[in-house]
Coordinates of C-alpha atoms in Angstrom, one line a residue:
X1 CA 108.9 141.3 95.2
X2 CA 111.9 141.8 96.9
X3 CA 113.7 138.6 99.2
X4 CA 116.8 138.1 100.9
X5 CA 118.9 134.7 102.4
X6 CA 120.0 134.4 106.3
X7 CA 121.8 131.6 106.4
X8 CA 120.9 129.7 109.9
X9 CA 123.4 126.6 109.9
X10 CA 124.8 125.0 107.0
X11 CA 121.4 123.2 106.6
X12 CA 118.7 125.9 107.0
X13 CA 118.2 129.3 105.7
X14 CA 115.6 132.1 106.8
X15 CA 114.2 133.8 103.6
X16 CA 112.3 137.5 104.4
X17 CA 110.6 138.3 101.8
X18 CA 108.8 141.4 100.6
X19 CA 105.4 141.7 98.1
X20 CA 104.2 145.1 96.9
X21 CA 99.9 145.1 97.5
X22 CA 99.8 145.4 93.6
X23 CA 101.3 141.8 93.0
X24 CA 98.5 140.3 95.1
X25 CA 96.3 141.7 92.4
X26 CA 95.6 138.1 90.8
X27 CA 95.4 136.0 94.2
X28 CA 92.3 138.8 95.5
X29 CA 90.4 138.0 91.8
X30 CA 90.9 134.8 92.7
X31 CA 89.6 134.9 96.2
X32 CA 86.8 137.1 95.6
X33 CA 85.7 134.7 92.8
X34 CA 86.2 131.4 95.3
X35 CA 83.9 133.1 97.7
X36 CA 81.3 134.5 94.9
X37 CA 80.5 130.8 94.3
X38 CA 80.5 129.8 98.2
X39 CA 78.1 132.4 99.6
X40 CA 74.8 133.5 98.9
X41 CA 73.6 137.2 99.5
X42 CA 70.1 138.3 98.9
X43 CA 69.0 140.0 95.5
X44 CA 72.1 138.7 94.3
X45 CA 72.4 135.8 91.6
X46 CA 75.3 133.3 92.8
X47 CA 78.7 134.5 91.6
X48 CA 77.5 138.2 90.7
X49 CA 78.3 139.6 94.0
X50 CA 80.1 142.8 94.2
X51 CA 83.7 143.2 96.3
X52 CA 82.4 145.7 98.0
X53 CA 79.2 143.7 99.4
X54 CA 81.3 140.9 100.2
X55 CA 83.8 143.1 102.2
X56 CA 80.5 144.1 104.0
X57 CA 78.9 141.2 104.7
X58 CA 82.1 138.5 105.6
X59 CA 84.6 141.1 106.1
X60 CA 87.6 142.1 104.4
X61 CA 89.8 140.0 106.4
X62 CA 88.3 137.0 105.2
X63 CA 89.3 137.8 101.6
X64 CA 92.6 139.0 102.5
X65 CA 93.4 135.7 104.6
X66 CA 92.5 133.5 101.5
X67 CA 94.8 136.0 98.8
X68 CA 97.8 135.4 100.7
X69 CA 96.8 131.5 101.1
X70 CA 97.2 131.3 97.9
X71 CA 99.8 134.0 96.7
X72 CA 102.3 132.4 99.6
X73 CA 103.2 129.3 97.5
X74 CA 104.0 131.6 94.2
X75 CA 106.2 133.8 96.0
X76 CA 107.8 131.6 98.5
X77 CA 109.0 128.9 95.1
X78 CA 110.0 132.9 93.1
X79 CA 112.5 133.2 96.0
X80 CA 113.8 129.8 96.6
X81 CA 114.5 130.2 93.0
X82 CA 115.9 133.5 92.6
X83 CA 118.3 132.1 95.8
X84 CA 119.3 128.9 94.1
X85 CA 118.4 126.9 96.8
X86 CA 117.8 123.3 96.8
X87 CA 115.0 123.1 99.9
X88 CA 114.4 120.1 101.8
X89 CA 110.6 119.8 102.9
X90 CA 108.1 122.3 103.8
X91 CA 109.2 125.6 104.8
X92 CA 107.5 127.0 108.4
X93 CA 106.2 130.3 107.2
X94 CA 105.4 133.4 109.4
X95 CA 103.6 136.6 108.1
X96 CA 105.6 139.2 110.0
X97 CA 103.4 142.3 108.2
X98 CA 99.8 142.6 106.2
X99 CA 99.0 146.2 105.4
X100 CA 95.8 146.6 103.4
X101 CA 96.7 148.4 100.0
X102 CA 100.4 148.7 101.0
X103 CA 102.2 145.2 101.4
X104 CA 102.8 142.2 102.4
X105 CA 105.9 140.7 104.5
X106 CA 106.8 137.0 105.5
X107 CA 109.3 135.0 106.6
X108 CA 110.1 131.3 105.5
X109 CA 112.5 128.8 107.5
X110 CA 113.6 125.8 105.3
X111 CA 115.9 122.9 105.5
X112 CA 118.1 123.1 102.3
X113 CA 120.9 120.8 100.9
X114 CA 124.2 121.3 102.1
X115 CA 126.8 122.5 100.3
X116 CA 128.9 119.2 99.2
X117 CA 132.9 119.6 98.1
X118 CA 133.3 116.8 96.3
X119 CA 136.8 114.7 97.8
X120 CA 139.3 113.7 95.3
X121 CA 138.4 109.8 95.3
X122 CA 141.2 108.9 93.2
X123 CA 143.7 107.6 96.0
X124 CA 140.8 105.1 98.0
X125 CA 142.0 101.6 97.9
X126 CA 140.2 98.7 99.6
X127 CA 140.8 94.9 99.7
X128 CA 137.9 92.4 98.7
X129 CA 137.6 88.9 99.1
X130 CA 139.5 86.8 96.1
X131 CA 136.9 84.7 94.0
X132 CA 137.7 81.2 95.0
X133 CA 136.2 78.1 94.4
X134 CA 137.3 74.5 95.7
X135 CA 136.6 71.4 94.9
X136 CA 134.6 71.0 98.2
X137 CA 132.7 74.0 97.5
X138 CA 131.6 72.0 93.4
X139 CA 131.3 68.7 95.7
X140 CA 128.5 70.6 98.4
X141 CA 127.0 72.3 95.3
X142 CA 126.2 69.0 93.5
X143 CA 125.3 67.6 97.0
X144 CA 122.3 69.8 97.4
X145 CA 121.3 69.1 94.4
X146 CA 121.3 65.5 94.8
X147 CA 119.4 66.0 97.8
X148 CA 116.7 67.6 95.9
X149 CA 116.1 64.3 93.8
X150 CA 115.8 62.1 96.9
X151 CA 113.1 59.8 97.0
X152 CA 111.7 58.1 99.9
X153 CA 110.6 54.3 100.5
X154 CA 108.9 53.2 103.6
X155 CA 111.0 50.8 106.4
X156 CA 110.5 48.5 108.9
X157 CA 113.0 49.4 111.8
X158 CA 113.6 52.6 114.3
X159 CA 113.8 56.0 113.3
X160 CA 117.3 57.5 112.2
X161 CA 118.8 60.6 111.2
X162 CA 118.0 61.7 108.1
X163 CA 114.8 59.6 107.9
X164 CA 111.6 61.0 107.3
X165 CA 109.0 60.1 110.0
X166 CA 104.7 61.1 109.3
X167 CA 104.3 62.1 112.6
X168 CA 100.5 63.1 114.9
X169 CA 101.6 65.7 117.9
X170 CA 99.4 66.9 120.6
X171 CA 100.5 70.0 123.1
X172 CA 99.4 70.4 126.5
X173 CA 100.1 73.5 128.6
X174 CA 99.3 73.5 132.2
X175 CA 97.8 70.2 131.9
X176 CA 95.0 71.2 128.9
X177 CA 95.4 70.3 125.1
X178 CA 95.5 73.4 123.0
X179 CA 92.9 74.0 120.5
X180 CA 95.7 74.8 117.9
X181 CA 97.5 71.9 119.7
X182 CA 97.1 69.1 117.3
X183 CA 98.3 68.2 114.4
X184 CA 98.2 64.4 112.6
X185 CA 99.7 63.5 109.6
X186 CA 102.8 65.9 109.4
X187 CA 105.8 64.9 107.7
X188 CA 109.4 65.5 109.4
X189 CA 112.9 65.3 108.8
X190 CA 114.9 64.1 111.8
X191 CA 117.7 66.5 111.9
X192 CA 116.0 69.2 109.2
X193 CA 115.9 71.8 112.8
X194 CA 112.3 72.7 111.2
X195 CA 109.9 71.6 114.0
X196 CA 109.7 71.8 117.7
X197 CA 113.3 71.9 120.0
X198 CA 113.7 68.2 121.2
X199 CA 111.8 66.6 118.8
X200 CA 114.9 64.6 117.3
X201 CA 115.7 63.0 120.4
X202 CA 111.8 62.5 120.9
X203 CA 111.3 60.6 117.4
X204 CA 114.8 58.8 117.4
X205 CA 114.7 55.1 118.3
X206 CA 111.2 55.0 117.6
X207 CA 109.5 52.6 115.3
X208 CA 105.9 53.0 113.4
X209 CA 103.5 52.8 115.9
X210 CA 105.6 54.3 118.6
X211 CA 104.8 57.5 120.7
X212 CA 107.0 59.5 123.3
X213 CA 106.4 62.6 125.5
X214 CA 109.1 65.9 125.3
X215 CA 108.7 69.2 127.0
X216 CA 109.8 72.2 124.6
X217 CA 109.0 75.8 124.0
X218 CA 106.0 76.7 121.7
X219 CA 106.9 78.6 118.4
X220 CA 104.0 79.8 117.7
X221 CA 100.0 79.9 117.8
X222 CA 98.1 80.5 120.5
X223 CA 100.4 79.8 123.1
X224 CA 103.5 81.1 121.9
X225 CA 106.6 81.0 124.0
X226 CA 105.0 79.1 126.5
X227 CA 106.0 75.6 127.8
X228 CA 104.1 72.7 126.4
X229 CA 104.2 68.9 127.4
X230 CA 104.2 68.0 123.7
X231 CA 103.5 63.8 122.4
X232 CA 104.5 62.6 119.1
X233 CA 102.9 59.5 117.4
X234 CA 105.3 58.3 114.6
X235 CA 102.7 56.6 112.3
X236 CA 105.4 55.7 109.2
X237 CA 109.3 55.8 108.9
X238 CA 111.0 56.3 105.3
X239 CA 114.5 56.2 104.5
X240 CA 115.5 58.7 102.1
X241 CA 117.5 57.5 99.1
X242 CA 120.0 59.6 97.0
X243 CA 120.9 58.6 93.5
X244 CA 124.3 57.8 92.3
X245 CA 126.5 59.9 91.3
X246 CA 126.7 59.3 87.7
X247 CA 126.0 60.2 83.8
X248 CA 122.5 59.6 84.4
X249 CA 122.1 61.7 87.7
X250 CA 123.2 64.8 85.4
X251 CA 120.6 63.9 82.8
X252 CA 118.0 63.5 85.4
X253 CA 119.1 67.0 87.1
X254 CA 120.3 69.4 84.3
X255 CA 120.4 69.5 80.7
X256 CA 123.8 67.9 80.9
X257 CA 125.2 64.8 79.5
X258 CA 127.9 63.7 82.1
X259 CA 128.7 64.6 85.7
X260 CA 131.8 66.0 84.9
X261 CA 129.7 68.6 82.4
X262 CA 127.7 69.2 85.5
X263 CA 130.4 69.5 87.8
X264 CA 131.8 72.0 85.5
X265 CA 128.5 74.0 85.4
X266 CA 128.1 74.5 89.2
X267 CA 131.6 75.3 89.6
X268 CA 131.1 78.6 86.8
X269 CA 127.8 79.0 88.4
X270 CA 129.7 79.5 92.0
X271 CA 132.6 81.6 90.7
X272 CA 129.8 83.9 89.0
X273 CA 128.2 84.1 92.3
X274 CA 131.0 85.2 94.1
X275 CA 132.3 87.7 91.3
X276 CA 128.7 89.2 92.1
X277 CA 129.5 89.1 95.7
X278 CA 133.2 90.7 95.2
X279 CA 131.8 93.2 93.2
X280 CA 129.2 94.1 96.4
X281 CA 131.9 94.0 98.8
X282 CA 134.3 96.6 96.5
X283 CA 131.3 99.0 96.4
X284 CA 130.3 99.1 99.7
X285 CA 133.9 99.4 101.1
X286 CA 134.5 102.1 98.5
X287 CA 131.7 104.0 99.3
X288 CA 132.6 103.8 102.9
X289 CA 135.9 105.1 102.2
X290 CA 134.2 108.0 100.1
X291 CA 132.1 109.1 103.1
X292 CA 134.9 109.2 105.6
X293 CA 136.3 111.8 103.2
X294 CA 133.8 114.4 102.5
X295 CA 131.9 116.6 105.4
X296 CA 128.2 116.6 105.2
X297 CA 126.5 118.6 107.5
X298 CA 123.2 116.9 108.4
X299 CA 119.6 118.9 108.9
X300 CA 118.2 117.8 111.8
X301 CA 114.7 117.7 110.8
X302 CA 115.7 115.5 107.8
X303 CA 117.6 113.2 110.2
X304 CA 114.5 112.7 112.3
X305 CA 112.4 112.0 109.4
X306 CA 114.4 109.8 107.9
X307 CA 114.6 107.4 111.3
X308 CA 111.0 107.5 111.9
X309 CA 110.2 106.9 108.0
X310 CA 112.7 103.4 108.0
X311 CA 111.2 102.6 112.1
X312 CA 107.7 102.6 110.2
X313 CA 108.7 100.3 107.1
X314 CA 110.4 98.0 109.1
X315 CA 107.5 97.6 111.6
X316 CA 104.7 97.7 109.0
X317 CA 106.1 96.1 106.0
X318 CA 109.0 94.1 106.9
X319 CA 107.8 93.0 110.0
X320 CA 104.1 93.0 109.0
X321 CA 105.4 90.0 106.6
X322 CA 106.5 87.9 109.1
X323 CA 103.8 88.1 111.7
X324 CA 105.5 90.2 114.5
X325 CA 105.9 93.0 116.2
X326 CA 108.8 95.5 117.1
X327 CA 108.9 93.9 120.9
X328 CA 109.1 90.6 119.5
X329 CA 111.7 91.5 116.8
X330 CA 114.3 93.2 119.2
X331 CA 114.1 90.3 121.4
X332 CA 115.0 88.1 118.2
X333 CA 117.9 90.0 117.5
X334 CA 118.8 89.9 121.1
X335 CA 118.9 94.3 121.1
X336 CA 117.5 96.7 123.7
X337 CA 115.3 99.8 122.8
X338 CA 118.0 102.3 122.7
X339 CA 120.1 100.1 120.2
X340 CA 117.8 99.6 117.8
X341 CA 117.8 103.6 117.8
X342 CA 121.6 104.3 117.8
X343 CA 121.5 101.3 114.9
X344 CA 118.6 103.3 113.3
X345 CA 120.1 106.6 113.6
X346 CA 123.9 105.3 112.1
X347 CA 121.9 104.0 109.4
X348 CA 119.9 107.2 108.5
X349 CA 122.6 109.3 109.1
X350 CA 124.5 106.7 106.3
X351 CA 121.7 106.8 104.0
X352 CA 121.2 110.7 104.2
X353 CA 125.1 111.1 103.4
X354 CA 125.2 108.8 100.4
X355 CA 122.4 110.6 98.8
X356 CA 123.8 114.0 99.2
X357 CA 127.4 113.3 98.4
X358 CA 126.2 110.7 94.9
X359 CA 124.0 113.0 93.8
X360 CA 126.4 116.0 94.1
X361 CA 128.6 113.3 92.4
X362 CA 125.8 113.3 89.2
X363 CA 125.7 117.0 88.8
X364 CA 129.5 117.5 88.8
X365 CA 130.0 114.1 86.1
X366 CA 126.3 115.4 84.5
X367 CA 125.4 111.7 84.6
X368 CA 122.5 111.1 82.6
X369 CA 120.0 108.4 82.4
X370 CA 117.9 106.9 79.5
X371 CA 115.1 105.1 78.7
X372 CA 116.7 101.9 78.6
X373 CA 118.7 102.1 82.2
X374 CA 115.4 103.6 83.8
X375 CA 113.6 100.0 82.2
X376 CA 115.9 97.4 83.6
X377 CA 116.0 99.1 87.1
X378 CA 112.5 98.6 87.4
X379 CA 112.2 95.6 86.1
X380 CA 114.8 94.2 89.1
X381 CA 112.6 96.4 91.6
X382 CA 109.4 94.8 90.4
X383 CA 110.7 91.3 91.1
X384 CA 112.1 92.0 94.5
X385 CA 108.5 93.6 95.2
X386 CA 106.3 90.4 94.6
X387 CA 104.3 92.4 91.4
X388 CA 104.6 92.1 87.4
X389 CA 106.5 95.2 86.0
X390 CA 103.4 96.3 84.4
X391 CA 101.7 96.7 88.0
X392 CA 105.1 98.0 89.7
X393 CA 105.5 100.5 87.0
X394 CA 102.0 101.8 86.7
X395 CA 101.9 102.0 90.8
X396 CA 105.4 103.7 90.6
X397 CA 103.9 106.5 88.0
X398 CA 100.8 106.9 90.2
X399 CA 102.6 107.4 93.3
X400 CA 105.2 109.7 91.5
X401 CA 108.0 108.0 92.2
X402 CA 109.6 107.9 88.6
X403 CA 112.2 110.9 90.0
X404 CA 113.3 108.7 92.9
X405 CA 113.7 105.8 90.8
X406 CA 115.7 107.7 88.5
X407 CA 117.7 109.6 91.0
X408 CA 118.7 105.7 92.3
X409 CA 120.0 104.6 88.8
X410 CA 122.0 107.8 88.6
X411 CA 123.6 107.8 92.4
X412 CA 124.2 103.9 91.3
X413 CA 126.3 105.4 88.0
X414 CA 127.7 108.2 90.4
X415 CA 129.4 105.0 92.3
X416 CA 130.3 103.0 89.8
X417 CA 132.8 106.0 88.9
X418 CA 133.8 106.1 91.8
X419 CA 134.8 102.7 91.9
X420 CA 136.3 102.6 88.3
X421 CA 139.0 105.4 89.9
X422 CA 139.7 103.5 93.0
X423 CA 142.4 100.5 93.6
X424 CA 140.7 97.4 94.2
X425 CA 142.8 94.1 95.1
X426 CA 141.4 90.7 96.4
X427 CA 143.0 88.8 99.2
X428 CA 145.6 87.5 96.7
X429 CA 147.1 90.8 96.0
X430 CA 144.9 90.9 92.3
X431 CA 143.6 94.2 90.9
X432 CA 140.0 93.2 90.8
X433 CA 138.1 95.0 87.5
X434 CA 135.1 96.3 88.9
X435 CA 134.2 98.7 85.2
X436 CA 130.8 97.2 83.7
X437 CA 129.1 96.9 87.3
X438 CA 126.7 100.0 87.9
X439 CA 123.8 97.8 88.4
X440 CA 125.0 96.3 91.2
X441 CA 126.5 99.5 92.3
X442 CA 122.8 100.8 91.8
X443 CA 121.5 98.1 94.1
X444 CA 124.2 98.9 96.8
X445 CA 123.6 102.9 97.1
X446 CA 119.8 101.1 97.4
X447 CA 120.9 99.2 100.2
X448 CA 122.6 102.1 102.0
X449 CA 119.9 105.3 101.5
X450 CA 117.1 103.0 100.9
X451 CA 114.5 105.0 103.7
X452 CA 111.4 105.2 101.5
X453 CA 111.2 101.5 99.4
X454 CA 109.4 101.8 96.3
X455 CA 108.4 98.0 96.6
X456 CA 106.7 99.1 100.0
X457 CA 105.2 102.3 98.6
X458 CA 104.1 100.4 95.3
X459 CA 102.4 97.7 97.4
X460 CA 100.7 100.1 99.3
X461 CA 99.0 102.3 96.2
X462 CA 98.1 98.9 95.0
X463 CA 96.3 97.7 97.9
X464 CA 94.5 100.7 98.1

């Protein structure tokens, strides 16, 4: 076999490619044997039909077609290989010659990696936020948990802020009560924003046994979005009561002794929350900078896989989820059509970029990973997918998706040295010591080239 490399564009090559007749020797066993047991000729027993009667009777053509079926695979991969090329997807193949007994010719057109020079990353610097926490910040902390240990006791007087009202609603639209219209019994918050728009005002003022009429704008059901005259009963108001501050608050709410010991726990809880957050912000604005430095050409076929691929997750997982549609979505987020796609597109072209340039990064460092990082990545994937790791893991190894999982750690080690050779100072001028964080550095290259979730892939296999 003989093969040579046109180079198209920096993305795609055109391979021609030359087989003697002799090296299709095995594929024409092969096909005469496939056909032996498909066919049936008379005063022959199944599978002992000679070449030469099955050359008579289907026609030589029809042996020849299903040789190079099957030899094209073999000698397409012998030629990417003896190229070194790193293809991307399936190649469009054309059979430019077939000569009976003399040879065969094709040629195959194939999206391949780019060739990647790696920047020097050495001089990026970025700025992060510092990792600050007030008293006001320990004070809110504490307050929400407080919150969470309210109780409620039942009072005789109008409703207030902050009560909690049991509530019967009705809706009418165009003068007729909904079917999914009513509701009794339903507990409410006055000020909690978790109900219907002008509902507070509605509910306000009144005491048990009070009603009053609002207008307001359907959330959901069956009429959704539409207008509806909407009349609340308030059948019982509570006043919610929060318990001291004290000793005994932090033994009620923690495994703490004092407030103060309390205190003291939320406030390392909130500094460790926001070195997680710094250490986020320093990867992502470092692998920013990386990608302004390096040219990556981008194959176009790739591109328009990639957008269509992260269009289809978000419509049929994402927004699957949460009950709505694409229209519905875009009208949420307050964006036309065409933005959505220029947002899409950015964000593929982002994703494509990080992949090519970190995993370039991996074969220049020859960054390895073990047992041990592969374990604990999947264990953090398995809890963001709503599965035990036993059932993410064994739908991960029946989807094969163990190389992309541990292509993710690696591009996430890829940034973390990176970000171990770049300057990082917080708002107050601080170098910031970003060196034991490739986890979350894993996460963020996630969050950047993340166009085929295993979560959504792993829910699928398992629903199936």
């Amino acid at each position: 076999m003989k093969s040579a490399v046109e180079t198209l564009n920096p993305t795609r090559v055109r391979l021609t490619v030359e087989v003697p007749f002799e090296e299709l020797k095995d594929s024409l066993d092969a096909a005469y044997k496939k056909i032996n047991q498909q066919v049936t000729v008379k005063g022959f027993r199944k599978g002992k039909i000679p070449a030469r009667v099955i050359d008579q009777r289907f026609g030589r053509g029809a042996v020849l077609e299903e040789a190079v079926n099957d030899a094209l695979p073999k000698f397409y991969t012998e030629a990417i290989n003896e190229a070194e090329l790193n293809p991307l997807g399936q190649p469009e193949v054309d059979i430019t010659e077939l000569k009976d007994g003399e040879t065969l010719n094709f040629t195959a057109e194939v999206d391949i990696r780019p060739t990647i020079e790696i920047p020097d990353y050495s001089g990026i610097e970025v700025t992060v936020d510092a990792v600050e926490v007030s008293d006001e910040d320990v004070e809110k902390s504490v307050e929400q948990l407080r919150e969470r240990f309210a109780s409620t006791s039942p009072v005789e007087r109008a409703a207030e802020d902050g009560d909690v009202v049991t509530i019967d609603l009705q809706a009418k639209v165009d003068g007729e009560v909904l079917e999914d219209g009513v509701a009794e019994g339903v507990s409410y918050t006055i000020g909690s924003g978790e109900l219907l728009d002008g509902i507070d005002e509605a509910v306000k003022g009144l005491e048990a046994g009070g009603e009053a009429t609002f207008s307001s704008e359907l959330k959901g059901g069956s009429a959704e979005g539409k207008e509806a005259e909407v009349t609340v009963k308030v059948t019982q108001v509570a006043a919610r009561e929060l318990p001291a501050l004290d000793d005994d608050f932090a033994q009620l709410a923690s495994e703490f002794d004092t407030l103060d010991e309390l205190k003291a726990d939320s406030r390392k809880r909130l500094e460790n929350m926001k070195q997680y957050d710094q250490a986020t912000q320093a990867q992502e604005r470092v692998l920013d900078e990386l990608l302004k430095l390096a040219e990556v050409p981008i194959p176009e076929k790739l591109l328009a896989d990639e957008i269509q691929t992260r269009k289809h997750n978000l419509e049929h997982h994402q927004l699957g989820q949460m009950g709505i549609d694409l229209a519905k979505y875009l009208e949420i987020q307050g964006k036309t059509e065409e933005e959505f796609t220029a947002e899409t597109e950015e964000q593929a072209v982002k994703g494509i970029k990080t992949q090519f340039i970190l995993d370039e990064l991996v074969n220049k460092e020859k960054l390895n990973v073990n047992q041990e990082e592969l374990t604990e990545h999947l264990m953090r994937r398995a809890q963001t997918s709503g599965m035990t790791p036993d059932q993410f893991a064994q739908a991960v190894v029946e989807g094969g998706q163990v190389p992309m999982l541990v292509g993710e750690v690696a591009r996430g080690k890829a940034l973390a040295v990176v970000v171990e050779a770049a300057k990082v100072t917080d708002t107050n001028g601080e170098v910031v010591d970003l060196e034991d964080d490739e986890d979350e550095a894993t996460e963020t290259v996630e969050a950047a080239s993340d166009a085929e979730p295993a979560e959504a892939e792993a829910a699928e296999k398992t629903e199936a």
